[in-house]
Coordinates of C-alpha atoms in Angstrom, one line a residue:
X44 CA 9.4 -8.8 -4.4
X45 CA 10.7 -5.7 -3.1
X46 CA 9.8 -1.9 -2.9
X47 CA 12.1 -0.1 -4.6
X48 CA 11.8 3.3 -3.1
X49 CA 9.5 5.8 -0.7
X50 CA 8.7 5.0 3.0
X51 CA 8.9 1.7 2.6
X52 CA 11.7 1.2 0.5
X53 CA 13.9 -2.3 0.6
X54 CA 10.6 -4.2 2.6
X55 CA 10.6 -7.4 0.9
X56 CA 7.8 -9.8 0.6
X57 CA 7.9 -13.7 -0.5
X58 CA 5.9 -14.0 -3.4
X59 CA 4.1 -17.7 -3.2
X60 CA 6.0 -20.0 -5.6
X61 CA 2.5 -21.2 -6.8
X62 CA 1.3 -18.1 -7.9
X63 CA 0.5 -17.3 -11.9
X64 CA 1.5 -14.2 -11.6
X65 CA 4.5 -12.7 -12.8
X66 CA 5.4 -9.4 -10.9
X67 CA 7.4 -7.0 -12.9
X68 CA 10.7 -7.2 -12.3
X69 CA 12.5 -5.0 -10.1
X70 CA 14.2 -3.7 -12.8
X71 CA 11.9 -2.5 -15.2
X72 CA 9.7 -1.0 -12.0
X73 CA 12.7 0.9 -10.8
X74 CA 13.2 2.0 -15.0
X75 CA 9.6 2.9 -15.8
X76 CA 9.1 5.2 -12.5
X77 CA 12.6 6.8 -12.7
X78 CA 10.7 7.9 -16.2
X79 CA 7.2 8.6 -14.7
X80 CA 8.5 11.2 -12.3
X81 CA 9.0 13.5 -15.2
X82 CA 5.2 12.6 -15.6
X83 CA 4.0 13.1 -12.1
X84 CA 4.0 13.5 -8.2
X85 CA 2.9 11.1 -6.6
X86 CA 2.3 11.9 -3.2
X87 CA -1.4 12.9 -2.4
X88 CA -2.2 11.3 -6.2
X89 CA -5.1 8.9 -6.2
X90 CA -3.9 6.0 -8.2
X91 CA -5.1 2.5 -9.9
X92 CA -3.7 -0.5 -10.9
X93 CA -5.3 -2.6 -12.7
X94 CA -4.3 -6.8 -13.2
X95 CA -2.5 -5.8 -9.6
X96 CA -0.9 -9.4 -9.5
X97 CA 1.5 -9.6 -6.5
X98 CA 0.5 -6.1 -5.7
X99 CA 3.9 -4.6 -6.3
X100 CA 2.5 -1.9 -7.9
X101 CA 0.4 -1.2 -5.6
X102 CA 2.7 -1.6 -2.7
X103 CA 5.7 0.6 -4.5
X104 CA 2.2 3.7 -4.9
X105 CA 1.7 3.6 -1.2
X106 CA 5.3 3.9 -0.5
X107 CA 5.8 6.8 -2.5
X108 CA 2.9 8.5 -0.5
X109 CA 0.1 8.3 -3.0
X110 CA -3.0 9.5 -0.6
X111 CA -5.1 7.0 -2.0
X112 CA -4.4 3.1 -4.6
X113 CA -7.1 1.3 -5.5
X114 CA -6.0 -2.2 -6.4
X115 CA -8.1 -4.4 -8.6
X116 CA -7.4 -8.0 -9.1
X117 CA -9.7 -10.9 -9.9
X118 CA -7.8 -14.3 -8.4
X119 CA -8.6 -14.8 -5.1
X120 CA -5.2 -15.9 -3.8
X121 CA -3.4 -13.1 -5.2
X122 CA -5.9 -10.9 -3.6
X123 CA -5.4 -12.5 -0.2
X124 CA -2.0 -11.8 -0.6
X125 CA -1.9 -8.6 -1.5
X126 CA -4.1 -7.6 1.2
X127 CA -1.9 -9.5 3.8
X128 CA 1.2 -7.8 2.4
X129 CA -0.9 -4.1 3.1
X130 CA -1.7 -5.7 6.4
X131 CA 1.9 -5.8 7.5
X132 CA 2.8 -2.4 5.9
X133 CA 0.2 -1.2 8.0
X134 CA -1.3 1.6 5.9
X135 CA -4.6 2.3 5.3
X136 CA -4.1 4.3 1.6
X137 CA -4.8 1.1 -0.4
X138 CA -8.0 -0.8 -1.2
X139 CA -7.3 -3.9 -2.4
X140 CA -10.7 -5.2 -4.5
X141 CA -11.3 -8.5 -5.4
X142 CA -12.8 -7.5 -9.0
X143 CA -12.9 -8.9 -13.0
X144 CA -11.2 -5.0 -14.4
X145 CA -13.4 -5.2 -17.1
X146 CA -16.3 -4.8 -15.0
X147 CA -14.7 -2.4 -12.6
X148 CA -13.5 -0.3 -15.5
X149 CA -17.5 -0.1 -17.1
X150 CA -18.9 0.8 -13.5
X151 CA -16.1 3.3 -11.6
X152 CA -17.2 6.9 -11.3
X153 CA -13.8 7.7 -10.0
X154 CA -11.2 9.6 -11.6
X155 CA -7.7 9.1 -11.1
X156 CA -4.4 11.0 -11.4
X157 CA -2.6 7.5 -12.4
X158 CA -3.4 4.1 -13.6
X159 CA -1.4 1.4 -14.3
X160 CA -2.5 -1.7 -16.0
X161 CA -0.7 -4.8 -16.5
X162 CA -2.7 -7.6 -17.8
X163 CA -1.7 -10.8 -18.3
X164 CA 0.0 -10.6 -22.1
X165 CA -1.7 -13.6 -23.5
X166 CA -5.3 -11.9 -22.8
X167 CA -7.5 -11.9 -25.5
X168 CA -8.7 -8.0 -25.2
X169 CA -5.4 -6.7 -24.2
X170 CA -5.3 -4.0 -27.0
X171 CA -9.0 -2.9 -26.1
X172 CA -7.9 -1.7 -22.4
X173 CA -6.7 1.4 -23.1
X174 CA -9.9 2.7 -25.3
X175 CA -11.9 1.5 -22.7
X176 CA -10.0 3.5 -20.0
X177 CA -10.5 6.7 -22.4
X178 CA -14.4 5.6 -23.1
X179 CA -15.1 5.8 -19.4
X180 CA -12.8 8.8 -18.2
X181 CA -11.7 7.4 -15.6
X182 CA -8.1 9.3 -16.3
X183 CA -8.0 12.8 -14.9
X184 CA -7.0 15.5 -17.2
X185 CA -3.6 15.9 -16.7
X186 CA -3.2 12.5 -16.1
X187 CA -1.1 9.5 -16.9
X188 CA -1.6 5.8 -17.5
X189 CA 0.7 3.1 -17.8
X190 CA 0.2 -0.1 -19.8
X191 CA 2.6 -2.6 -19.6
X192 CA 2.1 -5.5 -22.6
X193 CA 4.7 -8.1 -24.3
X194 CA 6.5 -7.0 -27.5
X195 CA 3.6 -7.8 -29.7
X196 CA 1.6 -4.9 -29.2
X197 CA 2.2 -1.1 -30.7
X198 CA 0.1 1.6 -29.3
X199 CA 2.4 4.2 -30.9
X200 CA -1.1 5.1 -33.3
X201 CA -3.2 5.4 -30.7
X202 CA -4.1 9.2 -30.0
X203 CA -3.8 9.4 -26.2
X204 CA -0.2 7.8 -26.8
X205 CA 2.9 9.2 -25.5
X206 CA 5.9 7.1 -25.4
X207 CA 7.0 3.3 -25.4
X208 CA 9.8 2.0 -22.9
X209 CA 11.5 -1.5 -23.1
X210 CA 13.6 -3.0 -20.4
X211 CA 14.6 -6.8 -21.6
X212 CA 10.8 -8.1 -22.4
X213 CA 9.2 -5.9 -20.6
X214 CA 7.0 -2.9 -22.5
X215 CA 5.7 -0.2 -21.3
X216 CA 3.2 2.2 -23.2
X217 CA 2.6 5.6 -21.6
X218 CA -0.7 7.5 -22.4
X219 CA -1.9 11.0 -21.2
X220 CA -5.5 12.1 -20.5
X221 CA -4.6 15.1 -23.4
X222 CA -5.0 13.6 -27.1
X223 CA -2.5 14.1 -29.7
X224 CA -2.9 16.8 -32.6
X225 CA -2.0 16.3 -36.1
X226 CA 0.4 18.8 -37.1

């Protein structure tokens, strides 16, 4: 796993071959914010990813100076690893929480400037994540929020939706904060 650009750009980190998670590919990450910088700057952005995984997300938000990530993930060894890998960057900006999203989604009082979520694509209530990020305005006005899902799922009806990207089997739907109007 590797940080693509920022401050930290080319530190790598040996993702455990045990793990279940699959980060997203260096590839698509280096694709999808190439596209989001037409979106958004993200230094001094508060930022959330959600089903953080490996915490390359999280790791490639700190690099490009985000002022603060908050990283969510349930599994307890990916969490351990993505705290060890903030360890050695040695930056404060993240805070790595140990949490089921679901939960964190219903409770956080926190607004953010940019969320990424990428569930595992088998999960059950993967189409119902990004209502319930809209239900709880947790997005900040101007916003954005990405949601990365397999090639089964079409958000392109939903009205907070903005765009779709593919790279290989990799989706991406984008979503602003700012609801679509009907001309």
């Amino acid at each position: 796993m590797r940080i693509i650009t920022g401050k930290y750009k080319g530190r790598h980190f040996e993702v455990p071959r045990s793990f279940k998670a699959r980060p997203t590919t260096d590839f698509a990450k280096e694709n999808i914010f190439n596209v989001l910088t037409q979106y958004i700057d993200f230094e001094e952005a508060t930022a959330l990813d959600l089903f953080s995984g490996t915490g390359s997300i999280s790791l490639e938000l700190m690099s490009r100076g985000c002022q603060q990530v908050i990283s969510v993930e349930m599994d307890r060894d990916h969490h351990r690893f993505i705290c060890e890998c903030i360890k050695k960057l040695g930056d404060d900006s993240c805070i790595p929480l140990r949490a089921d999203v679901f939960r964190f989604i219903k409770s956080c009082h926190q607004q953010f400037d940019f969320i990424f979520a990428d569930p595992p694509y088998a999960l059950k209530d993967l189409p119902k994540i990004p209502d319930l990020v809209f239900e709880k305005g947790i997005l900040k006005e101007d916003g954005i929020f990405v949601f990365e899902h397999g090639k089964d799922h079409d958000f392109s009806a939903h009205p907070h939706f903005v765009e779709h990207r593919s790279y290989g089997s990799v989706n991406f739907s984008l979503f602003t904060s700012k609801a679509k109007v009907n001309a």
